[in-house]
PDB file of C-alpha atoms and ligand atoms in Angstrom:
ATOM      1  CA  MET A 262      20.821-135.316 -91.675  1.00 94.00           C
ATOM      2  CA  ARG A 263      21.700-136.990 -94.918  1.00 97.00           C
ATOM      3  CA  LEU A 264      18.856-138.096 -97.098  1.00 98.00           C
ATOM      4  CA  VAL A 265      18.345-141.119 -99.173  1.00 98.00           C
ATOM      5  CA  ALA A 266      15.365-140.871-101.426  1.00 98.00           C
ATOM      6  CA  GLY A 267      13.972-143.927-103.367  1.00 98.00           C
ATOM      7  CA  ASN A 268      11.941-143.005-106.403  1.00 98.00           C
ATOM      8  CA  TRP A 269       9.892-145.969-107.412  1.00 98.00           C
ATOM      9  CA  LYS A 270       8.508-144.588-110.641  1.00 98.00           C
ATOM     10  CA  MET A 271       5.833-147.108-111.987  1.00 98.00           C
ATOM     11  CA  ASN A 272       6.821-149.837-110.003  1.00 98.00           C
ATOM     12  CA  LYS A 273       5.549-151.786-107.188  1.00 98.00           C
ATOM     13  CA  SER A 274       1.868-152.622-106.714  1.00 98.00           C
ATOM     14  CA  PRO A 275       0.232-151.684-103.395  1.00 98.00           C
ATOM     15  CA  GLU A 276       0.741-155.312-102.035  1.00 98.00           C
ATOM     16  CA  GLU A 277       4.361-155.212-103.340  1.00 98.00           C
ATOM     17  CA  ALA A 278       4.829-151.875-101.394  1.00 98.00           C
ATOM     18  CA  ARG A 279       3.304-153.213 -98.334  1.00 98.00           C
ATOM     19  CA  ALA A 280       5.587-156.296 -98.345  1.00 98.00           C
ATOM     20  CA  PHE A 281       8.520-153.881 -98.777  1.00 98.00           C
ATOM     21  CA  GLY A 282       7.475-151.748 -95.956  1.00 98.00           C
ATOM     22  CA  GLN A 283       7.275-154.833 -93.880  1.00 98.00           C
ATOM     23  CA  ASP A 284      10.829-156.109 -94.937  1.00 97.00           C
ATOM     24  CA  LEU A 285      12.280-152.752 -93.940  1.00 96.00           C
ATOM     25  CA  SER A 286      10.410-152.530 -90.668  1.00 97.00           C
ATOM     26  CA  ARG A 287      11.935-156.217 -89.883  1.00 96.00           C
ATOM     27  CA  ALA A 288      15.328-155.346 -90.622  1.00 95.00           C
ATOM     28  CA  GLY A 289      15.332-152.072 -88.848  1.00 93.00           C
ATOM     29  CA  LEU A 290      17.097-148.815 -90.073  1.00 95.00           C
ATOM     30  CA  PRO A 291      20.411-147.756 -89.388  1.00 96.00           C
ATOM     31  CA  GLU A 292      20.736-144.191 -87.352  1.00 96.00           C
ATOM     32  CA  GLY A 293      22.235-141.192 -88.751  1.00 96.00           C
ATOM     33  CA  VAL A 294      20.351-141.065 -91.997  1.00 97.00           C
ATOM     34  CA  ARG A 295      16.872-139.979 -93.204  1.00 98.00           C
ATOM     35  CA  ALA A 296      14.861-142.393 -95.401  1.00 98.00           C
ATOM     36  CA  LEU A 297      12.318-141.179 -97.758  1.00 98.00           C
ATOM     37  CA  LEU A 298      10.402-143.212-100.607  1.00 98.00           C
ATOM     38  CA  PHE A 299       8.134-142.101-103.416  1.00 98.00           C
ATOM     39  CA  PRO A 300       5.635-145.104-104.229  1.00 98.00           C
ATOM     40  CA  THR A 301       3.125-144.889-106.874  1.00 98.00           C
ATOM     41  CA  ALA A 302       0.054-142.816-105.632  1.00 98.00           C
ATOM     42  CA  LEU A 303      -2.045-145.931-105.224  1.00 98.00           C
ATOM     43  CA  ALA A 304       0.765-147.832-103.000  1.00 98.00           C
ATOM     44  CA  LEU A 305       1.049-144.462-100.735  1.00 98.00           C
ATOM     45  CA  GLU A 306      -1.188-145.701 -97.996  1.00 98.00           C
ATOM     46  CA  HIS A 307      -0.124-149.236 -98.229  1.00 98.00           C
ATOM     47  CA  LEU A 308       3.567-147.954 -97.745  1.00 98.00           C
ATOM     48  CA  VAL A 309       2.962-145.549 -95.173  1.00 98.00           C
ATOM     49  CA  ALA A 310       1.058-148.449 -92.984  1.00 98.00           C
ATOM     50  CA  THR A 311       4.049-150.707 -93.032  1.00 98.00           C
ATOM     51  CA  VAL A 312       7.414-148.625 -93.124  1.00 97.00           C
ATOM     52  CA  PRO A 313       8.825-147.491 -89.899  1.00 96.00           C
ATOM     53  CA  SER A 314       7.501-144.254 -88.629  1.00 95.00           C
ATOM     54  CA  THR A 315      10.661-142.431 -89.322  1.00 96.00           C
ATOM     55  CA  VAL A 316      10.707-143.097 -93.086  1.00 98.00           C
ATOM     56  CA  GLY A 317       8.917-140.239 -95.028  1.00 98.00           C
ATOM     57  CA  VAL A 318       6.706-141.233 -97.833  1.00 98.00           C
ATOM     58  CA  GLY A 319       5.975-138.872-100.901  1.00 98.00           C
ATOM     59  CA  VAL A 320       3.848-138.557-103.949  1.00 98.00           C
ATOM     60  CA  GLN A 321       5.674-138.613-107.334  1.00 98.00           C
ATOM     61  CA  ASN A 322       3.329-136.086-109.067  1.00 98.00           C
ATOM     62  CA  ALA A 323       0.516-133.687-107.755  1.00 98.00           C
ATOM     63  CA  HIS A 324      -1.581-131.219-109.316  1.00 97.00           C
ATOM     64  CA  PRO A 325      -1.445-127.775-108.047  1.00 94.00           C
ATOM     65  CA  GLU A 326      -5.168-127.244-107.626  1.00 96.00           C
ATOM     66  CA  VAL A 327      -6.884-128.809-104.817  1.00 95.00           C
ATOM     67  CA  CYS A 328      -9.444-130.563-106.788  1.00 96.00           C
ATOM     68  CA  GLY A 329     -11.392-130.063-109.931  1.00 97.00           C
ATOM     69  CA  ALA A 330     -11.859-131.206-113.742  1.00 98.00           C
ATOM     70  CA  PHE A 331      -8.259-132.756-114.291  1.00 97.00           C
ATOM     71  CA  THR A 332      -8.851-136.167-115.396  1.00 98.00           C
ATOM     72  CA  GLY A 333      -5.983-138.512-114.354  1.00 96.00           C
ATOM     73  CA  GLU A 334      -4.352-135.960-111.953  1.00 97.00           C
ATOM     74  CA  ILE A 335      -4.455-136.125-108.135  1.00 97.00           C
ATOM     75  CA  SER A 336      -3.827-133.121-105.818  1.00 98.00           C
ATOM     76  CA  ALA A 337      -1.252-132.504-103.163  1.00 97.00           C
ATOM     77  CA  ALA A 338      -3.883-132.215-100.768  1.00 96.00           C
ATOM     78  CA  MET A 339      -5.307-135.713-101.466  1.00 97.00           C
ATOM     79  CA  ALA A 340      -1.765-137.186-101.282  1.00 98.00           C
ATOM     80  CA  LYS A 341      -1.288-135.539 -97.949  1.00 97.00           C
ATOM     81  CA  GLU A 342      -4.482-137.094 -96.871  1.00 97.00           C
ATOM     82  CA  ALA A 343      -3.052-140.418 -97.807  1.00 97.00           C
ATOM     83  CA  GLY A 344       0.038-139.859 -95.790  1.00 97.00           C
ATOM     84  CA  ALA A 345       2.400-138.186 -97.776  1.00 98.00           C
ATOM     85  CA  SER A 346       4.855-135.992 -96.418  1.00 98.00           C
ATOM     86  CA  TRP A 347       6.878-135.117 -99.530  1.00 98.00           C
ATOM     87  CA  GLY A 348       6.166-134.601-103.289  1.00 98.00           C
ATOM     88  CA  LEU A 349       8.414-134.919-106.524  1.00 98.00           C
ATOM     89  CA  ALA A 350       8.146-132.134-109.121  1.00 98.00           C
ATOM     90  CA  GLY A 351      10.053-131.564-112.290  1.00 98.00           C
ATOM     91  CA  HIS A 352      11.437-135.160-112.534  1.00 98.00           C
ATOM     92  CA  SER A 353      13.098-135.671-116.112  1.00 97.00           C
ATOM     93  CA  GLU A 354      10.723-138.309-116.940  1.00 98.00           C
ATOM     94  CA  ARG A 355       7.662-135.981-116.575  1.00 98.00           C
ATOM     95  CA  ARG A 356       9.638-133.203-118.565  1.00 97.00           C
ATOM     96  CA  GLU A 357      10.840-135.723-121.413  1.00 95.00           C
ATOM     97  CA  LEU A 358       8.103-138.224-121.529  1.00 97.00           C
ATOM     98  CA  PHE A 359       5.165-136.271-120.690  1.00 97.00           C
ATOM     99  CA  GLY A 360       6.126-133.080-122.249  1.00 96.00           C
ATOM    100  CA  GLU A 361       5.917-130.797-118.873  1.00 97.00           C
ATOM    101  CA  CYS A 362       7.441-127.577-119.249  1.00 98.00           C
ATOM    102  CA  ASP A 363       9.332-125.465-116.774  1.00 98.00           C
ATOM    103  CA  ALA A 364       6.312-123.428-115.987  1.00 98.00           C
ATOM    104  CA  LEU A 365       4.074-126.499-114.962  1.00 97.00           C
ATOM    105  CA  ALA A 366       6.886-128.119-113.056  1.00 98.00           C
ATOM    106  CA  ALA A 367       7.094-124.648-111.053  1.00 98.00           C
ATOM    107  CA  GLU A 368       3.172-124.661-110.416  1.00 98.00           C
ATOM    108  CA  ARG A 369       3.470-128.203-109.046  1.00 98.00           C
ATOM    109  CA  VAL A 370       6.121-127.071-106.572  1.00 98.00           C
ATOM    110  CA  SER A 371       3.772-124.294-105.458  1.00 98.00           C
ATOM    111  CA  GLY A 372       0.775-126.564-105.048  1.00 98.00           C
ATOM    112  CA  LEU A 373       2.973-128.910-102.907  1.00 98.00           C
ATOM    113  CA  LEU A 374       4.388-126.206-100.876  1.00 98.00           C
ATOM    114  CA  ARG A 375       0.764-124.626-100.173  1.00 98.00           C
ATOM    115  CA  ALA A 376      -0.546-128.208 -99.093  1.00 98.00           C
ATOM    116  CA  GLY A 377       2.091-128.254 -96.411  1.00 98.00           C
ATOM    117  CA  LEU A 378       4.594-130.966 -97.939  1.00 98.00           C
ATOM    118  CA  ASN A 379       8.296-130.856 -98.393  1.00 98.00           C
ATOM    119  CA  VAL A 380       9.247-130.699-101.958  1.00 98.00           C
ATOM    120  CA  MET A 381      11.984-132.572-104.072  1.00 98.00           C
ATOM    121  CA  PHE A 382      12.337-130.226-107.170  1.00 98.00           C
ATOM    122  CA  CYS A 383      14.253-132.134-109.903  1.00 98.00           C
ATOM    123  CA  VAL A 384      16.636-130.218-112.294  1.00 98.00           C
ATOM    124  CA  GLY A 385      19.018-131.655-114.712  1.00 98.00           C
ATOM    125  CA  GLU A 386      20.960-131.232-118.208  1.00 98.00           C
ATOM    126  CA  ARG A 387      20.506-133.424-121.211  1.00 97.00           C
ATOM    127  CA  MET A 388      23.869-134.763-122.573  1.00 97.00           C
ATOM    128  CA  GLU A 389      23.918-132.496-125.575  1.00 97.00           C
ATOM    129  CA  ASP A 390      23.405-129.524-123.291  1.00 97.00           C
ATOM    130  CA  ARG A 391      26.545-130.625-121.279  1.00 96.00           C
ATOM    131  CA  GLU A 392      28.563-131.177-124.361  1.00 97.00           C
ATOM    132  CA  ARG A 393      27.931-127.589-125.829  1.00 98.00           C
ATOM    133  CA  GLY A 394      28.731-126.330-122.297  1.00 97.00           C
ATOM    134  CA  LEU A 395      25.054-125.273-121.287  1.00 97.00           C
ATOM    135  CA  THR A 396      24.653-126.996-118.191  1.00 97.00           C
ATOM    136  CA  ASP A 397      24.612-124.074-116.147  1.00 97.00           C
ATOM    137  CA  ARG A 398      22.280-122.112-118.291  1.00 98.00           C
ATOM    138  CA  VAL A 399      19.943-125.148-118.180  1.00 98.00           C
ATOM    139  CA  LEU A 400      19.707-125.383-114.363  1.00 98.00           C
ATOM    140  CA  ARG A 401      19.305-121.674-114.139  1.00 98.00           C
ATOM    141  CA  ARG A 402      16.458-121.702-116.468  1.00 98.00           C
ATOM    142  CA  GLN A 403      14.604-124.685-114.459  1.00 98.00           C
ATOM    143  CA  LEU A 404      15.342-123.019-111.282  1.00 98.00           C
ATOM    144  CA  GLY A 405      14.397-119.484-112.587  1.00 98.00           C
ATOM    145  CA  ALA A 406      10.877-120.838-113.496  1.00 98.00           C
ATOM    146  CA  LEU A 407      10.265-121.046-109.453  1.00 98.00           C
ATOM    147  CA  LYS A 408       8.574-118.255-107.850  1.00 98.00           C
ATOM    148  CA  GLU A 409      10.748-116.386-105.509  1.00 97.00           C
ATOM    149  CA  GLU A 410       8.986-117.415-102.393  1.00 98.00           C
ATOM    150  CA  ASP A 411       9.133-120.896-103.474  1.00 98.00           C
ATOM    151  CA  LEU A 412      13.073-121.092-104.074  1.00 98.00           C
ATOM    152  CA  ALA A 413      13.228-119.428-100.634  1.00 97.00           C
ATOM    153  CA  HIS A 414      10.970-121.989 -98.852  1.00 98.00           C
ATOM    154  CA  GLN A 415      12.440-124.029 -96.175  1.00 97.00           C
ATOM    155  CA  ARG A 416      10.513-127.241 -97.150  1.00 98.00           C
ATOM    156  CA  LEU A 417      12.049-126.961-100.735  1.00 98.00           C
ATOM    157  CA  SER A 418      15.068-129.285-101.492  1.00 98.00           C
ATOM    158  CA  VAL A 419      16.535-129.529-104.955  1.00 98.00           C
ATOM    159  CA  ALA A 420      17.685-132.932-106.697  1.00 98.00           C
ATOM    160  CA  TYR A 421      20.394-132.437-109.604  1.00 98.00           C
ATOM    161  CA  GLU A 422      19.671-135.388-111.839  1.00 98.00           C
ATOM    162  CA  PRO A 423      21.372-135.106-115.178  1.00 98.00           C
ATOM    163  CA  VAL A 424      19.133-136.555-117.759  1.00 97.00           C
ATOM    164  CA  TRP A 425      21.956-138.739-119.300  1.00 97.00           C
ATOM    165  CA  ALA A 426      22.659-140.408-115.721  1.00 97.00           C
ATOM    166  CA  ILE A 427      19.300-141.647-115.032  1.00 97.00           C
ATOM    167  CA  GLY A 428      18.691-145.297-115.635  1.00 95.00           C
ATOM    168  CA  SER A 429      21.695-145.345-117.883  1.00 96.00           C
ATOM    169  CA  GLY A 430      24.219-146.877-115.525  1.00 95.00           C
ATOM    170  CA  LYS A 431      26.546-143.923-116.177  1.00 96.00           C
ATOM    171  CA  ALA A 432      26.252-142.057-112.927  1.00 96.00           C
ATOM    172  CA  ALA A 433      27.848-138.435-113.082  1.00 95.00           C
ATOM    173  CA  GLY A 434      31.330-138.037-111.218  1.00 96.00           C
ATOM    174  CA  PRO A 435      31.395-136.666-107.902  1.00 96.00           C
ATOM    175  CA  LYS A 436      32.974-133.464-109.304  1.00 97.00           C
ATOM    176  CA  GLU A 437      30.295-132.759-111.591  1.00 96.00           C
ATOM    177  CA  ALA A 438      27.715-133.490-108.838  1.00 97.00           C
ATOM    178  CA  THR A 439      29.562-131.065-106.405  1.00 97.00           C
ATOM    179  CA  GLU A 440      29.856-128.348-109.162  1.00 97.00           C
ATOM    180  CA  ALA A 441      26.019-128.535-109.641  1.00 97.00           C
ATOM    181  CA  VAL A 442      25.249-128.659-106.018  1.00 97.00           C
ATOM    182  CA  LEU A 443      27.369-125.341-105.472  1.00 97.00           C
ATOM    183  CA  MET A 444      25.655-123.676-108.659  1.00 97.00           C
ATOM    184  CA  ILE A 445      22.299-124.685-107.367  1.00 98.00           C
ATOM    185  CA  GLN A 446      23.128-123.057-103.865  1.00 97.00           C
ATOM    186  CA  GLU A 447      24.704-119.918-105.351  1.00 97.00           C
ATOM    187  CA  PHE A 448      21.340-119.389-107.483  1.00 98.00           C
ATOM    188  CA  ALA A 449      19.356-119.811-104.622  1.00 97.00           C
ATOM    189  CA  ARG A 450      21.406-117.593-102.349  1.00 96.00           C
ATOM    190  CA  ARG A 451      21.253-119.943 -99.377  1.00 94.00           C
ATOM    191  CA  PRO A 452      22.671-123.471 -98.309  1.00 92.00           C
ATOM    192  CA  LEU A 453      19.474-125.474 -99.242  1.00 95.00           C
ATOM    193  CA  THR A 454      19.523-128.984 -99.435  1.00 97.00           C
ATOM    194  CA  VAL A 455      20.725-130.516-102.665  1.00 98.00           C
ATOM    195  CA  LEU A 456      20.530-134.198-103.780  1.00 98.00           C
ATOM    196  CA  TYR A 457      22.468-136.129-106.582  1.00 98.00           C
ATOM    197  CA  GLY A 458      20.361-138.564-108.777  1.00 98.00           C
ATOM    198  CA  GLY A 459      21.350-140.852-111.513  1.00 98.00           C
ATOM    199  CA  SER A 460      22.360-144.452-111.375  1.00 97.00           C
ATOM    200  CA  VAL A 461      23.364-144.328-107.616  1.00 98.00           C
ATOM    201  CA  ASN A 462      23.766-147.489-106.110  1.00 98.00           C
ATOM    202  CA  PRO A 463      25.396-149.003-102.981  1.00 97.00           C
ATOM    203  CA  THR A 464      28.990-149.184-104.562  1.00 97.00           C
ATOM    204  CA  ASN A 465      29.264-145.713-105.836  1.00 97.00           C
ATOM    205  CA  VAL A 466      27.181-143.667-103.302  1.00 98.00           C
ATOM    206  CA  GLU A 467      29.845-142.823-100.850  1.00 96.00           C
ATOM    207  CA  ARG A 468      31.891-140.903-103.414  1.00 97.00           C
ATOM    208  CA  TYR A 469      29.401-138.407-103.654  1.00 97.00           C
ATOM    209  CA  PHE A 470      29.480-137.316-100.156  1.00 96.00           C
ATOM    210  CA  GLN A 471      33.409-136.803-100.123  1.00 95.00           C
ATOM    211  CA  SER A 472      33.158-133.329-100.977  1.00 93.00           C
ATOM    212  CA  GLY A 473      30.860-132.462 -98.136  1.00 94.00           C
ATOM    213  CA  GLU A 474      28.399-130.418-100.113  1.00 94.00           C
ATOM    214  CA  LEU A 475      25.722-133.090-100.907  1.00 97.00           C
ATOM    215  CA  GLY A 476      22.729-133.349 -98.831  1.00 97.00           C
ATOM    216  CA  GLY A 477      21.640-136.714-100.042  1.00 98.00           C
ATOM    217  CA  VAL A 478      20.689-138.973-102.933  1.00 98.00           C
ATOM    218  CA  LEU A 479      17.777-139.682-105.177  1.00 98.00           C
ATOM    219  CA  VAL A 480      17.682-143.334-106.297  1.00 98.00           C
ATOM    220  CA  GLY A 481      15.589-145.168-108.818  1.00 98.00           C
ATOM    221  CA  GLY A 482      16.230-148.708-109.834  1.00 98.00           C
ATOM    222  CA  ALA A 483      18.579-149.286-106.562  1.00 98.00           C
ATOM    223  CA  SER A 484      15.638-148.345-104.224  1.00 98.00           C
ATOM    224  CA  LEU A 485      13.572-151.179-105.481  1.00 98.00           C
ATOM    225  CA  ASN A 486      14.751-153.972-103.468  1.00 97.00           C
ATOM    226  CA  PRO A 487      14.586-153.587 -99.794  1.00 96.00           C
ATOM    227  CA  GLN A 488      18.033-154.949 -99.059  1.00 96.00           C
ATOM    228  CA  THR A 489      19.629-152.886-101.516  1.00 98.00           C
ATOM    229  CA  PHE A 490      17.806-149.738-100.234  1.00 98.00           C
ATOM    230  CA  ARG A 491      18.869-150.654 -96.776  1.00 97.00           C
ATOM    231  CA  GLU A 492      22.489-150.930 -97.976  1.00 97.00           C
ATOM    232  CA  LEU A 493      22.376-147.259 -99.430  1.00 98.00           C
ATOM    233  CA  LEU A 494      21.178-146.209 -95.915  1.00 98.00           C
ATOM    234  CA  VAL A 495      24.067-147.873 -94.311  1.00 97.00           C
ATOM    235  CA  ALA A 496      26.611-146.395 -96.706  1.00 97.00           C
ATOM    236  CA  VAL A 497      25.334-142.844 -96.308  1.00 96.00           C
ATOM    237  CA  ALA A 498      24.797-142.853 -92.464  1.00 96.00           C
ATOM    238  CA  LEU A 499      27.058-140.804 -90.395  1.00 91.00           C
TER     239      LEU A 499
HETATM  240  P1  LIG B 634      18.090-144.186-111.501  1.00 79.58           P
HETATM  241  O1  LIG B 634      16.797-143.168-111.228  1.00 79.58           O
HETATM  242  O2  LIG B 634      18.648-144.319-109.951  1.00 79.58           O
HETATM  243  O3  LIG B 634      17.536-145.448-111.800  1.00 79.58           O
HETATM  244  O4  LIG B 634      19.004-143.843-112.505  1.00 79.58           O
HETATM  245  C1  LIG B 634      16.905-141.959-110.610  1.00 79.58           C
HETATM  246  C2  LIG B 634      16.000-141.179-110.617  1.00 79.58           C
HETATM  247  O5  LIG B 634      15.082-141.093-111.791  1.00 79.58           O
HETATM  248  O6  LIG B 634      15.419-140.427-109.626  1.00 79.58           O
END
């Protein structure tokens, strides 16, 4: 089933997350689509307690170790105990703003899988990579950092999120998104679920599904409002 995932980034306090969950529960969800939200770690439990039970809730970032001297980090096991069923890893904001390298992103993927969570692993090229014809090479490098068994894992999904499309209002075209999906699946040698992310909104979302290759969308800004998030679900539902 198609997936609409909302990445809230550093937005929404625990109380705001609770209000969002209540709004979504009141409005009800369309059938034929899966919904998933990534709140801040502080708001995880509040959201889990209030969204309809079919909505997945995930952690945006998790340390590969279960516990230890890692100030400021939380582990996948802790997020799971708080109700998370998914985890994000490799988001370009972690890579670009916090200097996270391919190896660390891959370690985070392993930790999330070990904890029993589903993983959304984000990959994507910068505009200068695309202009120089290096998109494939960048995606292969990012995917190639994963352990073989993690790439083959049934609980791994990949989100193709070109850096230049995130939060810019310049969404990639459906052709670019489809090319990336096929390249990622070819690299993984299996038909794993690949999502597109980057300036997706209720108006442009449908075009990504026309080729039939995309498994879902990962949405930032347009996932923050419960009505807009619901519009995305309605647009994508089959
Ligand atoms: P955006 O963010 O939809 O606001 O472009 C997407 C993301 O970062 O996952």
